[in-house]
Coordinates of C-alpha atoms and ligand atoms in Angstrom, one line a residue:
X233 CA 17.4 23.0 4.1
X234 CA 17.0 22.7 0.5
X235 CA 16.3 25.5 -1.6
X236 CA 13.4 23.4 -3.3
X237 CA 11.6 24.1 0.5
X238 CA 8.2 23.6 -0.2
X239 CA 6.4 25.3 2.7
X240 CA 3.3 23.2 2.1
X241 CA 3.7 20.3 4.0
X242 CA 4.6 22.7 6.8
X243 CA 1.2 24.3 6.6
X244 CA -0.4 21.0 5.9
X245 CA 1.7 19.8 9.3
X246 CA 0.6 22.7 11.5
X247 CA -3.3 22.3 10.4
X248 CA -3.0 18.6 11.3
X249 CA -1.5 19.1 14.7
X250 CA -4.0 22.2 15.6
X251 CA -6.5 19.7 15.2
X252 CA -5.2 17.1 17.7
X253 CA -4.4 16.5 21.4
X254 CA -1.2 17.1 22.7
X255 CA -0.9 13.2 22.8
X256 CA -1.3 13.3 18.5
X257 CA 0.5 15.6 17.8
X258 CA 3.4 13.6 17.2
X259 CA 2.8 9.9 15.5
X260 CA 5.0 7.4 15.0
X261 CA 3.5 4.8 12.7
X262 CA 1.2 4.9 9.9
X263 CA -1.2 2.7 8.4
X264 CA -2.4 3.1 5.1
X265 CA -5.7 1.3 4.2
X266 CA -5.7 -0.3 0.8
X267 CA -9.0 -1.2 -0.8
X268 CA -12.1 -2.2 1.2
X269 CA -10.0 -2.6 4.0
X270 CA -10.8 0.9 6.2
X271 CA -12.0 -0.9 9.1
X272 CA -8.4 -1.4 10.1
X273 CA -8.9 1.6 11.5
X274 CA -10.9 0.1 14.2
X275 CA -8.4 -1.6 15.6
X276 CA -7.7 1.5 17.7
X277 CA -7.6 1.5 21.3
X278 CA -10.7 2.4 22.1
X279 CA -10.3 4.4 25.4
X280 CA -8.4 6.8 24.4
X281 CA -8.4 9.9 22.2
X282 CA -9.6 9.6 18.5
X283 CA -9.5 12.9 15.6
X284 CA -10.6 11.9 12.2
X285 CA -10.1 14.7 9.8
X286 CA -11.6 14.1 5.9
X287 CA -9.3 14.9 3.4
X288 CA -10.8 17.2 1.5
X289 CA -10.7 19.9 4.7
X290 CA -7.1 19.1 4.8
X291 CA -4.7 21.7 3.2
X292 CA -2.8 20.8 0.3
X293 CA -4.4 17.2 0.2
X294 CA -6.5 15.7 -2.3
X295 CA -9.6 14.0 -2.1
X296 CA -10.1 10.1 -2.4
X297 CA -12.4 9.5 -5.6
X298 CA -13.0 5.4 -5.4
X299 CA -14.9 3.1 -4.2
X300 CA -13.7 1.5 -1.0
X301 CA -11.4 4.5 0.1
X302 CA -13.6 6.5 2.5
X303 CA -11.2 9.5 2.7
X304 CA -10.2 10.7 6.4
X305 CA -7.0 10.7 8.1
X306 CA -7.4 9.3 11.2
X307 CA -4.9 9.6 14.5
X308 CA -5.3 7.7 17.3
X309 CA -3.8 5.3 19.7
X310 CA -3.2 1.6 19.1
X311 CA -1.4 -0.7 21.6
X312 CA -0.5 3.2 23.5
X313 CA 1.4 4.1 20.1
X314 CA 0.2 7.4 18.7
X315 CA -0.6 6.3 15.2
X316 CA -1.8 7.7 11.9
X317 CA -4.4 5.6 9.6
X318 CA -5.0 6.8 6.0
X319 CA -8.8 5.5 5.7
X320 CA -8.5 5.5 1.8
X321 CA -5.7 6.5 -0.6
X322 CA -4.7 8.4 -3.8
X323 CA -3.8 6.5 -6.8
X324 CA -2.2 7.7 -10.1
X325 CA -5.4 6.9 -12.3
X326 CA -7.6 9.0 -10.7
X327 CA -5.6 12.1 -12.0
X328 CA -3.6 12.9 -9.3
X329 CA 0.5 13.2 -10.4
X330 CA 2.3 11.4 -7.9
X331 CA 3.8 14.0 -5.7
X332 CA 0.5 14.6 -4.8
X333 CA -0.3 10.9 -4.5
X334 CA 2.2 10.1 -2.2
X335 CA 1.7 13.8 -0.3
X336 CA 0.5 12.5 2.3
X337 CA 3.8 10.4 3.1
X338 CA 5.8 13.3 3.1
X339 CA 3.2 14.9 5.9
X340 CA 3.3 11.5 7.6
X341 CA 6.9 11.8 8.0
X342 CA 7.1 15.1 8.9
X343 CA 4.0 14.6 11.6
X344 CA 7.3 12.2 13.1
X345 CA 6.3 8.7 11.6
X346 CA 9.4 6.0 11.3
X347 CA 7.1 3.2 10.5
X348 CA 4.5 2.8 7.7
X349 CA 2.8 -0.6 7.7
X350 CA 0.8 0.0 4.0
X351 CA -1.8 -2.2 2.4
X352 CA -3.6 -3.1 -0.5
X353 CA -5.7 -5.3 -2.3
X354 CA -3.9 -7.3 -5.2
X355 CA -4.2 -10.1 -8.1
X356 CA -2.8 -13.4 -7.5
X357 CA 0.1 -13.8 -10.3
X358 CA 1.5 -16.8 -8.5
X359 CA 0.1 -20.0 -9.4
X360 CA -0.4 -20.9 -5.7
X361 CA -2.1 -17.8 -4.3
X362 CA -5.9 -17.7 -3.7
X363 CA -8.3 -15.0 -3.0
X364 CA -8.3 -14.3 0.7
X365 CA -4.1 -14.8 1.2
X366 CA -2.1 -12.2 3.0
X367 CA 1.4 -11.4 1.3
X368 CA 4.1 -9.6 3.1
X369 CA 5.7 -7.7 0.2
X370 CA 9.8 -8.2 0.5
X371 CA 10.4 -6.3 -3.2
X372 CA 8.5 -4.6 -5.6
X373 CA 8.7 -4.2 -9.5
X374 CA 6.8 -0.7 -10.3
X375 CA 6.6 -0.7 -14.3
X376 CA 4.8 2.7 -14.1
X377 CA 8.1 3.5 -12.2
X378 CA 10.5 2.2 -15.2
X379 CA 8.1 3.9 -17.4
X380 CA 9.4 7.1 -16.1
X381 CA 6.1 7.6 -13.3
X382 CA 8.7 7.8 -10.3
X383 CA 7.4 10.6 -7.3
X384 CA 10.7 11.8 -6.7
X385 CA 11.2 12.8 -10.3
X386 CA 11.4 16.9 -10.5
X387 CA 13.8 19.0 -7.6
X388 CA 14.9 16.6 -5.0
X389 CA 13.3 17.8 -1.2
X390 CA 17.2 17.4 0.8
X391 CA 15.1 17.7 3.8
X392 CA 13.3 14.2 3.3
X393 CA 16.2 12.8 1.9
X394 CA 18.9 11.9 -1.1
X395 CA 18.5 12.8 -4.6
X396 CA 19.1 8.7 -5.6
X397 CA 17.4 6.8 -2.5
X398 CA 18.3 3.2 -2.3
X399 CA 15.1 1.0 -3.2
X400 CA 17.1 -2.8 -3.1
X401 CA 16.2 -2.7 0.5
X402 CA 12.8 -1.1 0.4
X403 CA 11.0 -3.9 2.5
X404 CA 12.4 -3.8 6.2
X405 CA 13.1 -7.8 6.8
X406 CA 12.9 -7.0 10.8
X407 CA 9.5 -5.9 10.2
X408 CA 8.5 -9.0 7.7
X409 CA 10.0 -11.4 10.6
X410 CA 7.2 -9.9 13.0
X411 CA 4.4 -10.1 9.8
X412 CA 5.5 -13.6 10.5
X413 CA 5.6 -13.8 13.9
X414 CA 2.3 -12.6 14.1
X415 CA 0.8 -14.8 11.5
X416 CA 2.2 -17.7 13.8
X417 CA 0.4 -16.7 16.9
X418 CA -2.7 -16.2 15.3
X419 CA -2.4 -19.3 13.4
X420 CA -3.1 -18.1 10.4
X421 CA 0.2 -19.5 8.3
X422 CA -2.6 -21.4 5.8
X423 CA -2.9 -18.0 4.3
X424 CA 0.5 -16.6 4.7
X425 CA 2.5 -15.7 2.1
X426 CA 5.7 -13.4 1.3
X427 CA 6.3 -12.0 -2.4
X428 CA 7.0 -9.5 -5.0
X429 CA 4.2 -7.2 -5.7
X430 CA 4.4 -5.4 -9.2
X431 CA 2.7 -1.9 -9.3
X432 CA 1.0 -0.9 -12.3
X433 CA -0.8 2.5 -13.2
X434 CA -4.2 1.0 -13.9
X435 CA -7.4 1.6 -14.0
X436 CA -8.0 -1.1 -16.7
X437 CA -6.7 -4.4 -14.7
X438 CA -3.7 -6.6 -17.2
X439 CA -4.0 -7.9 -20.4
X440 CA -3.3 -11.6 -20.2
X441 CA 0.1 -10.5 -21.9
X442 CA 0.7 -8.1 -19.6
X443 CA 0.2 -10.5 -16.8
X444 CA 2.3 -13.0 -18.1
X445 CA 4.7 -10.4 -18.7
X446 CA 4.8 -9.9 -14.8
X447 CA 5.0 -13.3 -14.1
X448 CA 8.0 -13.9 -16.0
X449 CA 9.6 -11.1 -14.2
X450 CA 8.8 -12.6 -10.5
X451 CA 5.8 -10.8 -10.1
X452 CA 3.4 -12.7 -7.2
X453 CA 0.9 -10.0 -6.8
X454 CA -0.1 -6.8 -9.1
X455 CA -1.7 -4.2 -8.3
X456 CA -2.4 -0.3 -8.5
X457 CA -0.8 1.6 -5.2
X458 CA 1.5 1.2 -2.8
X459 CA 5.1 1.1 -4.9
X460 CA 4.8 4.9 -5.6
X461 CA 4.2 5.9 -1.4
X462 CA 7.3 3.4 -0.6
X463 CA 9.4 5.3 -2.7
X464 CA 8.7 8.7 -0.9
X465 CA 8.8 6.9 2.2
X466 CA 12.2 5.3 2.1
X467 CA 13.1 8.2 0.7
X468 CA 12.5 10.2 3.5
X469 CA 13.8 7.2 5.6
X470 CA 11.1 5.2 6.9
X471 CA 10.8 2.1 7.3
X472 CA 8.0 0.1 5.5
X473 CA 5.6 -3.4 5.6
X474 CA 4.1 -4.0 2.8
X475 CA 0.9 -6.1 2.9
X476 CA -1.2 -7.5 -0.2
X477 CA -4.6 -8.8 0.6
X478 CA -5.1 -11.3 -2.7
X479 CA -8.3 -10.8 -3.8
X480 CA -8.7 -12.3 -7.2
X481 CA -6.6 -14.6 -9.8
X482 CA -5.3 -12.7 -12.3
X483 CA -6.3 -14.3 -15.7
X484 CA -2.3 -14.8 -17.7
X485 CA -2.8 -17.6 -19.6
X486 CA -2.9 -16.8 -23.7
X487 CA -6.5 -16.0 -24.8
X488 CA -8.2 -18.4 -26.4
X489 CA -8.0 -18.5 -30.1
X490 CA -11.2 -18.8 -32.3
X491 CA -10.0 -19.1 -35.7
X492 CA -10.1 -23.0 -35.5
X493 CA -13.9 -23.2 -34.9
X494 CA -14.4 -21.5 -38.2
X495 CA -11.5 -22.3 -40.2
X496 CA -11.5 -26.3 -39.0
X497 CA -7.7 -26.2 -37.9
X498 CA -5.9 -27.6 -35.4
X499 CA -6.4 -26.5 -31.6
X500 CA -3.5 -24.3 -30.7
X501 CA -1.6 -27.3 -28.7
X502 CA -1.1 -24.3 -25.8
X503 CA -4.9 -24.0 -25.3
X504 CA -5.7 -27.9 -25.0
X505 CA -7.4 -28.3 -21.7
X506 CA -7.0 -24.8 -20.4
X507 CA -9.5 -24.1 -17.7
X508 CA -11.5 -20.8 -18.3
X509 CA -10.1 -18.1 -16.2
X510 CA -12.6 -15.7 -14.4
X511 CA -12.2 -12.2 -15.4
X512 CA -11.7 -9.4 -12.5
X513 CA -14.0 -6.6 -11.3
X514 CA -13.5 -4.2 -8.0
X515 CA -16.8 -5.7 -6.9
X516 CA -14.9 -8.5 -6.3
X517 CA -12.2 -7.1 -4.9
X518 CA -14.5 -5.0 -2.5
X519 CA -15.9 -8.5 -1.5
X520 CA -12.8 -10.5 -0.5
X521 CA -11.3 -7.4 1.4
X522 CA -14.9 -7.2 3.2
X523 CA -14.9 -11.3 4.2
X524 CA -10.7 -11.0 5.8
X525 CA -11.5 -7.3 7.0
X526 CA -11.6 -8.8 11.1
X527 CA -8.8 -11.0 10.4
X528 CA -6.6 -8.5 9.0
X529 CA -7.5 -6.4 11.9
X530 CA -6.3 -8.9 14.2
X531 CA -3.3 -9.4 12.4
X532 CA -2.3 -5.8 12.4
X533 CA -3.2 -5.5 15.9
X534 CA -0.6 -8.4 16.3
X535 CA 2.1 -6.3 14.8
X536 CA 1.9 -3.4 16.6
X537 CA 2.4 -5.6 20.0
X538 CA 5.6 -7.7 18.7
X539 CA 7.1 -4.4 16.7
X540 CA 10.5 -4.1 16.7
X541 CA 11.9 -1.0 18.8
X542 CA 11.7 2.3 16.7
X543 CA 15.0 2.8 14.0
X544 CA 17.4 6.5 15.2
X545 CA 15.7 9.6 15.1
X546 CA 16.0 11.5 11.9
X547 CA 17.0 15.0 11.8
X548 CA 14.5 16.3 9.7
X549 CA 11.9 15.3 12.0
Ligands
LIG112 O1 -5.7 1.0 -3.1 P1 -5.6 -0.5 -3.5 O2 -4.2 -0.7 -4.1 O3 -5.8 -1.4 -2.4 O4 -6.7 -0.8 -4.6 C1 -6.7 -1.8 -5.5 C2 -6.1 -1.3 -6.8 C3 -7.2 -0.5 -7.4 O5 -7.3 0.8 -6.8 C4 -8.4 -1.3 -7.1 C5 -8.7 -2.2 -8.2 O6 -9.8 -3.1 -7.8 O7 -8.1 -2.0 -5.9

C-alpha cells in the first residue's frame, strides 16, 4: 500500500456497502449517465433489488450542480449483473478539481467494478454527424489534459495503479466490437458512429477557432466530461466504453466578417456561400438526449447481454 493511502474512499466504500444488500455490495460495472440521459438508469431489472443513494448523503462525494444530472448513485441489477449507475456527474467547471471529479471512479473501483460503460452528450465536429448519432469513443484528445488539468497529477495512489498509466489504449476495442454488435441487432447502424471525442473544460461551448482547432486535430465529437473519469479509470485498470450522444453541430467555420458591408470590399472568398451555423445552448442538448433517451436504453441493455466475459481480477480489489 502506498504511503499516499487515502483512507477516504475506504470510508466512502464502507458507507456505500452498509447501505446495500448483500447482492450490491459488490458491482461489477458502472454506468455513468452523461447529460439528460439519467433514464438509463431504468433499464434495470426490475424484479430485483434497487438502492439509490443522493450524493450529497454520500461521504466524501460532491454534489451534482447542473441541469440534467439528477445526482444519486444508483446500484442495482441489470441482465443479473450487480451494477452501479451514476444518475448525473461532476465536471471541472462547476468548481470541483478533478480528483474530486473523477472520485467517484476511484470508489467504483474499489466497490469491485472492471467495466465502466460512460456517456455523454457531445457536439458534432465531423462534417457527417447529426444530432441524435451515437459515437463509440475509440480515442480521446483532452486539451484541458495537455493544459496540465490531468486527475492523477499530485502523489500517485499505488493501490489503483502506476504512476504513468498507459492512455494509447484507453478505449477497450472488445467492448467497441459489442457497441457494434448491438447497434446491428437493434438496427440502428443509420445512427452509428465510432470516433475521437476531444474533452474540453468548458462551461462556455468553442470558439469557431477553437473548434476548427479540434477538427484539425481529429476531433469528431467535443465535449465537457468523460476524458478526465477515463484516466482514473484505466488508471486503476478498468476497462472503459465510451459513448457520445451528438446533440448539436458545433458551429467551426470562420465568423463572418462585416467590414465589407461598410467599407464596400470584396467578400472574404472563404465566406462566399457559407450557410449560417446555428449556435449551441444546453436546452438543446437537454432536448436531443430527451428524444434518443429509450433508444439509448435499449442499446445499453444490448450491451450488457452480448458483454464480453469480465478481464483478471485485480488485486487491489
Ligand atoms: O455530462 P455531459 O458531458 O454529458 O454534459 C455535456 C457537457 C456539459 O456538461 C453540457 C453542455 O451542454 O452537456
Amino acid at each position: 500500500m502506498s504511503r499516499h493511502y487515502a483512507p477516504k474512499y475506504d470510508e466512502t466504500v464502507a458507507w456505500i456497502r452498509s447501505k446495500c444488500p448483500p447482492s450490491l455490495q459488490h458491482v461489477h460495472i458502472a454506468v455513468i449517465c452523461g447529460s439528460g440521459l439519467s433514464g438509463l438508469v431504468d433499464s434495470v431489472d426490475k424484479d430485483r433489488e434497487k438502492v439509490v443513494i443522493p450524493y450529497k448523503d454520500i461521504p466524501h462525494f460532491a454534489t451534482s450542480t447542473v441541469q440534467g444530472h439528477p445526482g444519486n448513485l444508483v446500484l442495482a441489477h441489470l441482465n443479473s449483473i450487480p451494477t452501479a449507475f451514476m444518475v448525473g456527474r461532476f465536471h471541472f467547471y462547476e468548481g470541483h478539481d478533478l480528483a474530486l471529479t473523477t472520485y467517484p471512479v476511484r470508489v467504483l473501483a474499489l466497490l469491485g467494478v472492471h467495466t465502466l460503460i460512460v456517456t455523454n452528450a457531445a457536439g458534432g465536429l465531423n462534417e457527417a454527424y447529426v444530432p441524435g448519432d451515437v459515437m463509440a469513443i475509440k480515442d480521446h484528445i483532452s486539451v484541458a489534459g495537455l493544459g496540465g488539468r490531468n486527475p492523477l497529477i499530485g502523489a500517485n495512489e499505488e493501490r489503483f495503479g502506476p504512476r504513468f498509466p498507459a492512455m494509447s489504449d484507453a478505449y477497450d476495442p472488445d467492448l467497441r466490437r459489442t457497441f457494434f454488435r448491438a447497434v446491428k441487432e437493434l438496427g440502428m447502424q443509420s445512427i452509428a458512429r465510432e470516433g475521437t471525442y476531444c474533452y474540453v473544460a468548458g462551461p462556455s461551448y468553442e470558439t469557431r477557432g477553437e473548434a476548427r482547432l479540434l477538427v484539425q486535430a481529429g476531433g469528431d465529437a467535443v465535449g465537457m466530461s468523460t476524458a478526465p473519469e477515463v484516466v482514473a479509470a484505466r488508471h486503476a485498470g478498468i476497462r472503459v466504453l465510451g459513448i457520445s450522444l451528438i446533440t448539436n453541430r458545433v458551429p467551426y467555420r470562420p465568423v463572418p466578417s462585416v467590414s465589407h458591408e461598410i467599407l464596400g470590399t470584396p467578400v472574404p472568398p472563404a465566406e462566399k456561400n457559407q450557410a449560417p451555423e446555428q449556435v449551441v445552448n444546453h436546452e438543446e442538448v437537454l432536448e436531443v438526449s430527451a428524444m434518443r433517451a429509450k433508444e439509448l436504453q435499449g442499446l445499453v441493455r444490448k450491451i450488457f447481454e452480448l458483454l464480453p466475459p469480465p478481464p483478471p481480477t485485480r488485486s487491489t480489489h
